[in-house]
Amino acid sequence: MIVAREIATLANGAAAARDDVPSVSWPEFRATIIDSVAADSRVSALFAHRSTPSMPAELYAVITHDADGRLQIIRTVLAENQFPSLAIECPQVQLFEREIAEQHGIIPVDHPWLKPVRFPPPKADTGLPAIGAMEFYRVEGDEIHEVAVGPVHAGIIEPGHFRFQCYGEEVFHLEISLGYQYRGIERRLPAMPAGRRLRTVEIVAGDTTIGHASAYCHVVEGLSRSRVPARAQVLRSIAMELERLANHTGDLGALAGDVGFLPTASYCGRLRGDFLNLTALCCGNRFGRGVMRPGGVGFDLEPARIEELSRRLSATFRDVKSAVELLWDSPSVMARFEDTGSVNPVMARALGLVGPPARACGFSRDIRNDLPLGVYCFNSVPVSTWHSGDVFARAYVRWQEIQQSVKFIQDRLAALPGGPVQAAVRPLEPNRLIVALVEGWRGEICHVAMTDDKGRLEAYKIVDPSFHNWSGLAAALRGQQISDFPLCNKSFNLSYCGHDL
């Protein structure tokens, strides 16, 4: 066996010289990924990059070691526009490999299912397939039937195509096809004016505005060696937890609606709006646009607003508690939640799940604790986990996190430090690389950036937590009734646009 030499260890949100990232042979690169994943670490990002069109492509891997809070990165230079696929040995990289093939024309040889990840607008001179044109996996048999849903849906959700292979009502296999609204955000970010980048990052996933903007700000601050005032760090964390509260509350209400339990469904729908209004109280925008800025935040809280925020937060949480606890006390709800859409720990580990779906399988994965940034370095949030990996577990983890987030916000408001909320940001330093991981409400958000020899942004990579977790939804449907799909889908509540970058 080839043993890879020690790879570069990075601090989350701290930049390193690009030359300090070891360039190893392909066998070493492969061994590092396979051995790390076998030891319960994860691949947070795997991507290709060419500094110039004439240069050979490089593969970069960002590996997160949750157990000891280490973040490592390694690269290899490809002699050809291909490499042996790792997907069979390491399933969590299969989507990254397909993305590399699609974006750079670098083929992962022997990939088990090299189908499109996204659908760029077709052009006559590229030979790209028409949007949605692809092969789907099929289960053969006289009594097997296929059910196709989407990509255009009856509701207001974004386009995604779901292909079910069924025997009667039982789902043997679900294949998910996304990418119908490919926006090219990663490709466009380095070329656009610096003033537009933050606004673009805020729309990577509209319900995770604060999470993605936070990761971007850490990238800019790390590449420029800029410091953020203590008060701004605390205000950032309050905004992050308000975003988590709004979305978790909305998800619990939607889960209640999917099983026809109207008391919780109707109340949580309203209470989600109350949490969004608390974000608006802070910054003027319900979804947190303009909250995050490199070097600090775009708002401050004077004593009167701190008092009002604390009062309204407590009142809203009391209502959420009353509405949500109805779920756990209702046998009809528990009958639908428990043992539905289960993902076992072995599958969750193989797929590299993150966020509530991972914690619902018993994994203590939370960037706020494992690789904290900002105020989370000094004020930890207890990790909320469950063990059953089913719809109930994913719902109950959300409820636990709601309670922890409310306490966290109240504690920070009671001890908000003084001082400014914005500091000057220096120019980006040349030839640097940075990885910023943030625990968004869906899970781990990963932003990777590199600068060129003049300090200009040369490459930018974004991995939304949904990119890791869509495969988990497909796994959760195996052996389930097809009528369980809406409930399982909502228990993950993944982002279409966060995937379609």
Coordinates of C-alpha atoms in Angstrom, one line a residue:
M1 CA 0.0 0.0 0.0
I2 CA 1.2 3.5 -0.8
V3 CA 1.2 5.7 2.3
A4 CA 0.7 9.4 1.5
R5 CA 3.1 11.8 3.2
E6 CA 1.7 14.3 5.7
I7 CA -0.5 16.8 4.0
A8 CA -0.9 20.5 4.8
T9 CA -3.0 21.3 7.9
L10 CA -5.0 24.5 7.7
A11 CA -6.8 26.5 10.3
N12 CA -10.4 27.0 9.3
G13 CA -10.6 30.5 7.8
A14 CA -6.9 31.1 7.7
A15 CA -5.0 31.5 4.4
A16 CA -1.8 29.6 3.5
A17 CA 0.7 30.1 0.7
R18 CA -0.4 28.1 -2.4
D19 CA 3.1 26.6 -2.7
D20 CA 2.7 25.2 0.9
V21 CA 0.0 22.9 -0.3
P22 CA 1.9 19.6 -1.1
S23 CA 1.7 18.4 -4.7
V24 CA 1.9 14.6 -4.6
S25 CA 1.7 11.8 -7.1
W26 CA -1.7 10.4 -8.1
P27 CA -1.2 7.2 -6.0
E28 CA -0.4 9.3 -2.9
F29 CA -3.4 11.5 -3.6
R30 CA -5.7 8.5 -4.0
A31 CA -4.3 6.8 -0.8
T32 CA -4.8 10.0 1.2
I33 CA -8.5 10.3 0.3
I34 CA -9.3 6.6 0.7
D35 CA -7.4 6.1 4.0
S36 CA -8.8 9.3 5.5
V37 CA -12.4 8.4 4.7
A38 CA -11.8 4.9 6.0
A39 CA -10.7 6.5 9.3
D40 CA -14.1 8.4 9.5
S41 CA -12.9 11.7 8.0
R42 CA -14.8 13.4 5.1
V43 CA -14.1 15.0 1.7
S44 CA -15.5 18.5 2.1
A45 CA -14.4 19.5 -1.4
L46 CA -12.8 17.9 -4.5
F47 CA -12.3 20.1 -7.5
A48 CA -10.0 20.8 -10.5
H49 CA -8.2 24.0 -11.4
R50 CA -6.0 25.4 -14.1
S51 CA -4.1 28.6 -13.5
T52 CA -3.9 29.1 -17.3
P53 CA -5.6 27.2 -20.1
S54 CA -2.2 25.9 -21.3
M55 CA -1.1 24.5 -17.9
P56 CA -1.9 21.0 -16.7
A57 CA -5.0 20.6 -14.5
E58 CA -4.6 20.1 -10.8
L59 CA -7.0 18.3 -8.5
Y60 CA -7.4 19.7 -5.0
A61 CA -9.0 17.7 -2.1
V62 CA -10.2 19.3 1.2
I63 CA -10.4 16.7 3.9
T64 CA -12.2 17.4 7.2
H65 CA -11.2 15.3 10.3
D66 CA -14.2 15.8 12.6
A67 CA -12.8 13.7 15.4
D68 CA -9.8 16.0 16.1
G69 CA -10.9 19.2 14.4
R70 CA -8.3 19.1 11.6
L71 CA -8.7 20.6 8.1
Q72 CA -6.3 19.3 5.5
I73 CA -5.7 19.9 1.8
I74 CA -3.7 18.1 -0.8
R75 CA -3.3 18.4 -4.6
T76 CA -2.0 16.4 -7.6
V77 CA -1.1 17.4 -11.1
L78 CA -2.8 15.5 -13.9
A79 CA -0.6 14.5 -16.8
E80 CA -3.8 13.9 -18.9
N81 CA -7.4 15.0 -19.0
Q82 CA -8.4 12.0 -17.0
F83 CA -7.8 10.1 -13.8
P84 CA -9.0 6.8 -12.3
S85 CA -12.3 7.3 -10.6
L86 CA -12.4 6.9 -6.8
A87 CA -16.2 6.7 -6.6
I88 CA -16.6 2.9 -6.1
E89 CA -14.1 2.9 -3.2
C90 CA -15.3 6.3 -1.9
P91 CA -18.9 7.0 -2.8
Q92 CA -18.9 10.5 -1.3
V93 CA -16.7 11.8 -4.1
Q94 CA -18.9 10.5 -7.0
L95 CA -20.8 13.8 -7.4
F96 CA -17.5 15.8 -7.2
E97 CA -16.0 13.6 -10.0
R98 CA -19.0 14.1 -12.2
E99 CA -18.8 17.9 -11.6
I100 CA -15.1 17.9 -12.6
A101 CA -15.9 16.1 -15.8
E102 CA -18.7 18.5 -16.6
Q103 CA -16.8 21.7 -15.8
H104 CA -13.3 20.9 -17.1
G105 CA -13.6 17.9 -19.5
I106 CA -11.5 15.8 -17.2
I107 CA -12.9 12.3 -17.2
P108 CA -12.9 10.1 -14.1
V109 CA -12.3 6.8 -15.8
D110 CA -14.6 3.9 -14.8
H111 CA -16.9 6.2 -12.9
P112 CA -20.0 4.0 -12.2
W113 CA -22.6 6.5 -13.4
L114 CA -21.1 9.5 -15.2
K115 CA -24.3 11.5 -15.9
P116 CA -24.8 15.3 -15.8
V117 CA -24.7 17.2 -12.6
R118 CA -26.1 20.4 -14.1
F119 CA -27.3 21.5 -17.4
P120 CA -25.4 24.6 -18.8
P121 CA -27.3 26.3 -21.6
P122 CA -26.6 24.2 -24.8
K123 CA -24.4 25.8 -27.5
A124 CA -24.0 24.6 -31.0
D125 CA -20.2 24.5 -30.9
T126 CA -19.9 22.5 -27.7
G127 CA -22.0 19.4 -28.4
L128 CA -23.5 19.6 -24.9
P129 CA -26.8 17.7 -24.5
A130 CA -30.1 19.5 -24.3
I131 CA -31.3 20.4 -20.8
G132 CA -32.6 17.3 -19.2
A133 CA -31.3 14.9 -21.8
M134 CA -29.7 12.0 -19.9
E135 CA -29.9 8.3 -19.2
F136 CA -31.6 7.1 -16.0
Y137 CA -30.9 3.9 -14.1
R138 CA -33.6 1.3 -14.6
V139 CA -34.6 -1.7 -12.6
E140 CA -35.6 -4.5 -15.0
G141 CA -38.6 -6.8 -14.4
D142 CA -42.1 -7.4 -15.7
E143 CA -43.7 -6.1 -12.6
I144 CA -41.4 -3.1 -12.1
H145 CA -42.9 0.3 -13.0
E146 CA -41.4 3.7 -13.2
V147 CA -42.8 6.9 -11.8
A148 CA -41.4 10.3 -13.0
V149 CA -42.0 13.5 -11.0
G150 CA -40.9 16.9 -12.2
P151 CA -38.8 18.8 -13.2
V152 CA -41.8 21.1 -13.3
H153 CA -43.8 20.8 -10.1
A154 CA -47.3 21.6 -9.1
G155 CA -46.1 23.8 -6.2
I156 CA -43.7 26.8 -6.2
I157 CA -40.5 24.8 -5.6
E158 CA -37.6 24.9 -8.0
P159 CA -37.2 22.4 -10.8
G160 CA -35.8 18.9 -10.0
H161 CA -36.6 15.6 -11.6
F162 CA -37.2 12.4 -9.5
R163 CA -37.4 9.0 -11.1
F164 CA -38.7 6.2 -9.0
Q165 CA -38.3 2.5 -9.8
C166 CA -41.1 0.7 -8.0
Y167 CA -42.6 -2.7 -7.3
G168 CA -46.2 -2.0 -6.4
E169 CA -45.9 0.9 -3.9
E170 CA -42.4 -0.1 -2.7
V171 CA -39.5 2.1 -4.0
F172 CA -36.5 0.0 -5.1
H173 CA -34.5 3.0 -6.4
L174 CA -34.8 6.8 -6.6
E175 CA -32.7 8.7 -9.0
I176 CA -32.5 12.5 -8.6
S177 CA -31.6 14.9 -11.4
L178 CA -31.0 18.5 -10.7
G179 CA -29.1 21.4 -12.3
Y180 CA -31.9 22.8 -14.5
Q181 CA -31.2 26.3 -13.3
Y182 CA -27.4 26.3 -13.6
R183 CA -26.2 29.8 -12.9
G184 CA -22.4 29.5 -13.2
I185 CA -21.8 31.4 -10.0
E186 CA -18.5 29.7 -9.2
R187 CA -17.2 30.5 -12.7
R188 CA -18.3 34.1 -12.6
L189 CA -17.2 35.1 -9.1
P190 CA -13.5 35.7 -9.8
A191 CA -14.2 37.8 -12.9
M192 CA -16.8 40.1 -11.5
P193 CA -16.0 43.4 -9.6
A194 CA -15.2 42.8 -6.0
G195 CA -18.2 45.0 -4.9
R196 CA -20.7 42.6 -6.6
R197 CA -19.3 39.3 -5.2
L198 CA -21.0 39.5 -1.8
R199 CA -24.4 40.2 -3.4
T200 CA -23.9 37.2 -5.6
V201 CA -22.9 34.9 -2.8
E202 CA -26.0 36.0 -0.9
I203 CA -28.2 34.4 -3.6
V204 CA -26.3 31.0 -3.8
A205 CA -29.2 29.7 -1.7
G206 CA -31.8 32.4 -0.7
D207 CA -32.8 30.7 2.5
T208 CA -29.1 30.5 3.5
T209 CA -28.2 34.1 2.8
I210 CA -26.4 34.6 6.1
G211 CA -24.6 31.3 6.0
H212 CA -23.0 31.7 2.6
A213 CA -22.3 35.4 3.1
S214 CA -20.6 34.5 6.4
A215 CA -18.3 32.0 4.6
Y216 CA -17.5 34.5 1.9
C217 CA -16.6 37.1 4.5
H218 CA -14.2 34.7 6.3
V219 CA -12.6 34.0 2.9
V220 CA -12.0 37.7 2.2
E221 CA -10.8 38.4 5.8
G222 CA -8.4 35.5 5.7
L223 CA -6.9 36.3 2.3
S224 CA -6.4 39.9 3.5
R225 CA -5.3 39.2 7.1
S226 CA -8.1 41.5 8.3
R227 CA -9.5 41.4 11.8
V228 CA -13.2 41.6 12.7
P229 CA -14.2 43.5 15.9
A230 CA -15.5 41.5 18.8
R231 CA -19.0 43.1 18.7
A232 CA -19.3 42.3 15.0
Q233 CA -18.4 38.7 15.7
V234 CA -21.2 38.4 18.2
L235 CA -23.7 40.1 16.0
R236 CA -22.8 37.7 13.1
S237 CA -23.5 34.7 15.3
I238 CA -26.8 36.1 16.4
A239 CA -27.8 36.5 12.7
M240 CA -26.6 33.0 11.9
E241 CA -28.7 31.5 14.7
L242 CA -31.8 33.5 13.8
E243 CA -31.5 32.1 10.2
R244 CA -31.3 28.6 11.8
L245 CA -34.4 29.2 14.0
A246 CA -36.5 30.5 11.1
N247 CA -35.7 27.5 8.8
H248 CA -35.9 24.8 11.4
T249 CA -39.3 26.1 12.6
G250 CA -40.6 26.3 9.1
D251 CA -39.4 22.7 8.4
L252 CA -41.2 21.3 11.5
G253 CA -44.4 23.0 10.4
A254 CA -44.0 21.6 6.9
L255 CA -43.4 18.1 8.2
A256 CA -46.6 18.5 10.3
G257 CA -48.4 19.6 7.2
D258 CA -47.2 16.5 5.2
V259 CA -48.9 14.2 7.7
G260 CA -52.0 16.4 7.9
F261 CA -51.4 17.6 11.5
L262 CA -52.7 21.1 11.1
P263 CA -52.2 22.7 14.5
T264 CA -48.4 22.5 14.3
A265 CA -48.4 23.2 10.6
S266 CA -50.3 26.4 10.8
Y267 CA -48.6 27.7 13.9
C268 CA -45.1 27.0 12.8
G269 CA -45.7 28.7 9.4
R270 CA -46.6 31.9 11.3
L271 CA -43.7 31.5 13.8
R272 CA -41.2 31.1 11.0
G273 CA -42.3 34.5 9.9
D274 CA -41.8 35.8 13.4
F275 CA -38.2 34.7 13.4
L276 CA -37.7 36.2 10.0
N277 CA -39.1 39.5 11.4
L278 CA -36.5 39.3 14.1
T279 CA -33.8 39.3 11.5
A280 CA -35.5 42.3 9.9
L281 CA -35.5 44.0 13.2
C282 CA -31.8 43.7 13.3
C283 CA -30.9 44.6 9.8
G284 CA -34.0 45.7 7.8
N285 CA -34.2 42.6 5.7
R286 CA -36.1 39.4 6.6
F287 CA -33.6 37.1 4.9
G288 CA -30.5 38.8 6.1
R289 CA -29.4 40.6 3.0
G290 CA -26.7 43.1 3.9
V291 CA -26.1 41.6 7.4
M292 CA -22.6 40.3 6.6
R293 CA -19.8 42.5 5.3
P294 CA -16.1 41.8 5.0
G295 CA -14.6 43.2 8.2
G296 CA -17.8 43.2 10.2
V297 CA -21.6 43.6 9.8
G298 CA -23.9 46.1 8.3
F299 CA -25.9 46.8 11.4
D300 CA -25.7 47.5 15.1
L301 CA -28.1 47.0 18.0
E302 CA -28.7 49.8 20.5
P303 CA -30.1 49.0 23.9
A304 CA -33.8 49.5 23.0
R305 CA -33.5 47.0 20.1
I306 CA -31.6 44.5 22.2
E307 CA -34.4 44.6 24.7
E308 CA -37.1 44.2 22.1
L309 CA -35.2 41.4 20.3
S310 CA -34.8 39.5 23.5
R311 CA -38.4 40.0 24.5
R312 CA -39.8 38.9 21.1
L313 CA -37.4 36.0 20.9
S314 CA -38.6 34.6 24.2
A315 CA -42.3 35.1 23.3
T316 CA -41.8 33.4 19.9
F317 CA -39.9 30.5 21.4
R318 CA -42.8 29.9 23.9
D319 CA -45.2 29.6 21.0
V320 CA -42.9 27.3 19.1
K321 CA -42.5 25.1 22.1
S322 CA -46.2 24.7 22.5
A323 CA -46.7 24.0 18.8
V324 CA -43.8 21.5 18.3
E325 CA -44.4 19.5 21.5
L326 CA -47.8 18.6 20.1
L327 CA -45.9 16.5 17.5
W328 CA -44.2 14.3 20.0
D329 CA -47.4 13.9 22.0
S330 CA -49.5 12.7 19.0
P331 CA -49.4 8.9 18.3
S332 CA -50.6 9.4 14.8
V333 CA -47.7 11.8 14.0
M334 CA -45.2 9.5 15.6
A335 CA -46.6 6.5 13.6
R336 CA -45.7 8.4 10.4
F337 CA -42.4 9.8 11.6
E338 CA -40.8 6.8 13.2
D339 CA -39.1 4.2 11.0
T340 CA -39.9 6.2 7.9
G341 CA -37.0 7.1 5.5
S342 CA -34.3 5.6 7.7
V343 CA -30.6 6.1 6.7
N344 CA -28.3 3.8 8.6
P345 CA -24.9 5.1 10.0
V346 CA -22.9 3.0 7.5
M347 CA -24.7 4.6 4.5
A348 CA -24.5 8.1 6.1
R349 CA -20.8 7.7 6.5
A350 CA -20.2 6.4 3.0
L351 CA -22.2 9.3 1.5
G352 CA -20.5 11.9 3.7
L353 CA -23.8 13.4 5.0
V354 CA -23.6 16.7 6.9
G355 CA -25.9 18.8 9.1
P356 CA -29.1 17.5 10.7
P357 CA -29.3 14.4 8.4
A358 CA -25.8 13.3 9.7
R359 CA -26.6 14.2 13.3
A360 CA -29.9 12.3 13.1
C361 CA -27.7 9.2 12.4
G362 CA -25.7 9.7 15.5
F363 CA -22.7 11.6 14.1
S364 CA -21.5 14.6 16.1
R365 CA -20.7 16.7 13.1
D366 CA -21.0 20.4 13.7
I367 CA -18.5 23.0 12.4
R368 CA -19.5 25.3 15.3
N369 CA -17.8 22.8 17.6
D370 CA -15.4 20.9 15.4
L371 CA -13.7 23.8 13.5
P372 CA -15.2 26.9 15.0
L373 CA -14.8 30.4 13.6
G374 CA -15.5 33.8 15.3
V375 CA -17.4 33.8 18.5
Y376 CA -18.0 30.0 18.3
C377 CA -14.4 29.6 19.3
F378 CA -15.3 30.9 22.8
N379 CA -19.0 30.1 23.1
S380 CA -19.8 26.6 22.0
V381 CA -23.2 25.2 21.1
P382 CA -24.0 21.7 22.3
V383 CA -24.2 19.3 19.4
S384 CA -27.7 17.9 19.0
T385 CA -27.9 14.3 17.8
W386 CA -30.2 11.3 17.6
H387 CA -29.6 7.7 16.6
S388 CA -32.4 6.3 14.5
G389 CA -31.7 8.2 11.2
D390 CA -35.4 8.4 10.3
V391 CA -37.9 11.2 9.7
F392 CA -38.4 11.5 13.5
A393 CA -34.7 11.8 14.1
R394 CA -34.2 14.6 11.5
A395 CA -37.2 16.4 13.0
Y396 CA -36.2 16.0 16.6
V397 CA -32.6 17.2 15.9
R398 CA -34.1 20.4 14.5
W399 CA -36.2 20.8 17.7
Q400 CA -33.1 20.3 19.8
E401 CA -31.2 22.9 17.8
I402 CA -34.0 25.4 18.1
Q403 CA -33.7 25.2 21.9
Q404 CA -29.9 25.6 21.8
S405 CA -30.0 28.5 19.3
V406 CA -32.5 30.5 21.4
K407 CA -30.3 30.0 24.5
F408 CA -27.2 31.0 22.6
I409 CA -28.8 34.2 21.3
Q410 CA -30.2 35.2 24.7
D411 CA -26.7 34.6 26.3
R412 CA -25.0 36.7 23.6
L413 CA -27.5 39.5 23.9
A414 CA -27.0 39.6 27.7
A415 CA -23.2 40.0 27.3
L416 CA -22.8 41.9 24.0
P417 CA -19.4 43.5 24.0
G418 CA -18.9 47.2 23.1
G419 CA -16.9 48.6 20.3
P420 CA -17.2 49.1 16.5
V421 CA -19.0 46.7 14.2
Q422 CA -16.8 47.3 11.1
A423 CA -13.1 47.3 10.5
A424 CA -11.1 48.2 7.4
V425 CA -10.3 45.3 5.0
R426 CA -6.9 45.2 3.4
P427 CA -6.2 44.1 -0.2
L428 CA -6.1 40.4 -0.9
E429 CA -2.6 38.9 -0.6
P430 CA -1.1 37.2 -3.6
N431 CA -0.6 33.5 -4.2
R432 CA -2.8 32.4 -1.2
L433 CA -5.3 29.7 -0.7
I434 CA -8.0 29.5 2.0
V435 CA -10.8 27.2 3.1
A436 CA -13.7 28.5 5.2
L437 CA -16.2 26.1 6.7
V438 CA -19.4 27.4 8.3
E439 CA -22.3 25.4 9.9
G440 CA -25.3 26.7 8.1
W441 CA -28.8 25.6 9.1
R442 CA -28.6 22.7 6.5
G443 CA -25.1 21.8 7.5
E444 CA -21.5 22.4 6.4
I445 CA -21.0 25.2 4.0
C446 CA -17.5 25.1 2.3
H447 CA -15.9 28.0 0.4
V448 CA -12.4 27.7 -1.1
A449 CA -10.6 30.5 -2.8
M450 CA -7.2 31.1 -4.4
T451 CA -5.5 34.4 -5.4
D452 CA -3.0 34.9 -8.3
D453 CA 0.5 36.5 -8.1
K454 CA -1.1 40.0 -8.2
G455 CA -3.6 39.4 -5.4
R456 CA -6.6 38.9 -7.7
L457 CA -9.2 36.2 -7.1
E458 CA -8.2 33.4 -9.4
A459 CA -10.6 30.6 -8.4
Y460 CA -13.6 30.2 -6.1
K461 CA -15.3 26.9 -5.1
I462 CA -18.6 26.6 -3.2
V463 CA -20.0 23.4 -1.7
D464 CA -23.5 23.8 -0.3
P465 CA -24.6 21.2 2.3
S466 CA -27.2 20.0 -0.2
F467 CA -24.5 18.8 -2.5
H468 CA -23.6 16.2 0.1
N469 CA -27.1 15.3 1.2
W470 CA -29.2 14.8 -2.0
S471 CA -27.8 11.2 -2.2
G472 CA -29.0 10.7 1.4
L473 CA -32.5 11.4 0.3
A474 CA -32.3 8.8 -2.4
A475 CA -31.0 6.3 0.1
A476 CA -33.8 7.1 2.5
L477 CA -36.4 6.1 -0.1
R478 CA -35.2 2.6 -0.7
G479 CA -37.7 0.1 0.6
Q480 CA -40.2 2.9 1.4
Q481 CA -43.7 3.4 0.1
I482 CA -43.7 5.9 -2.7
S483 CA -46.3 7.9 -0.7
D484 CA -43.6 8.5 1.9
F485 CA -41.6 10.6 -0.6
P486 CA -43.0 14.0 0.3
L487 CA -42.4 13.4 4.0
C488 CA -38.8 12.1 3.5
N489 CA -38.1 15.0 1.1
K490 CA -39.2 17.6 3.6
S491 CA -37.3 15.9 6.4
F492 CA -34.1 16.7 4.4
N493 CA -35.4 19.9 2.9
L494 CA -32.5 20.3 0.5
S495 CA -31.7 23.3 -1.8
Y496 CA -32.1 23.1 -5.6
C497 CA -30.4 26.4 -6.2
G498 CA -27.6 25.6 -3.7
H499 CA -26.8 22.6 -5.9
D500 CA -27.2 24.5 -9.2
L501 CA -24.1 26.7 -8.9

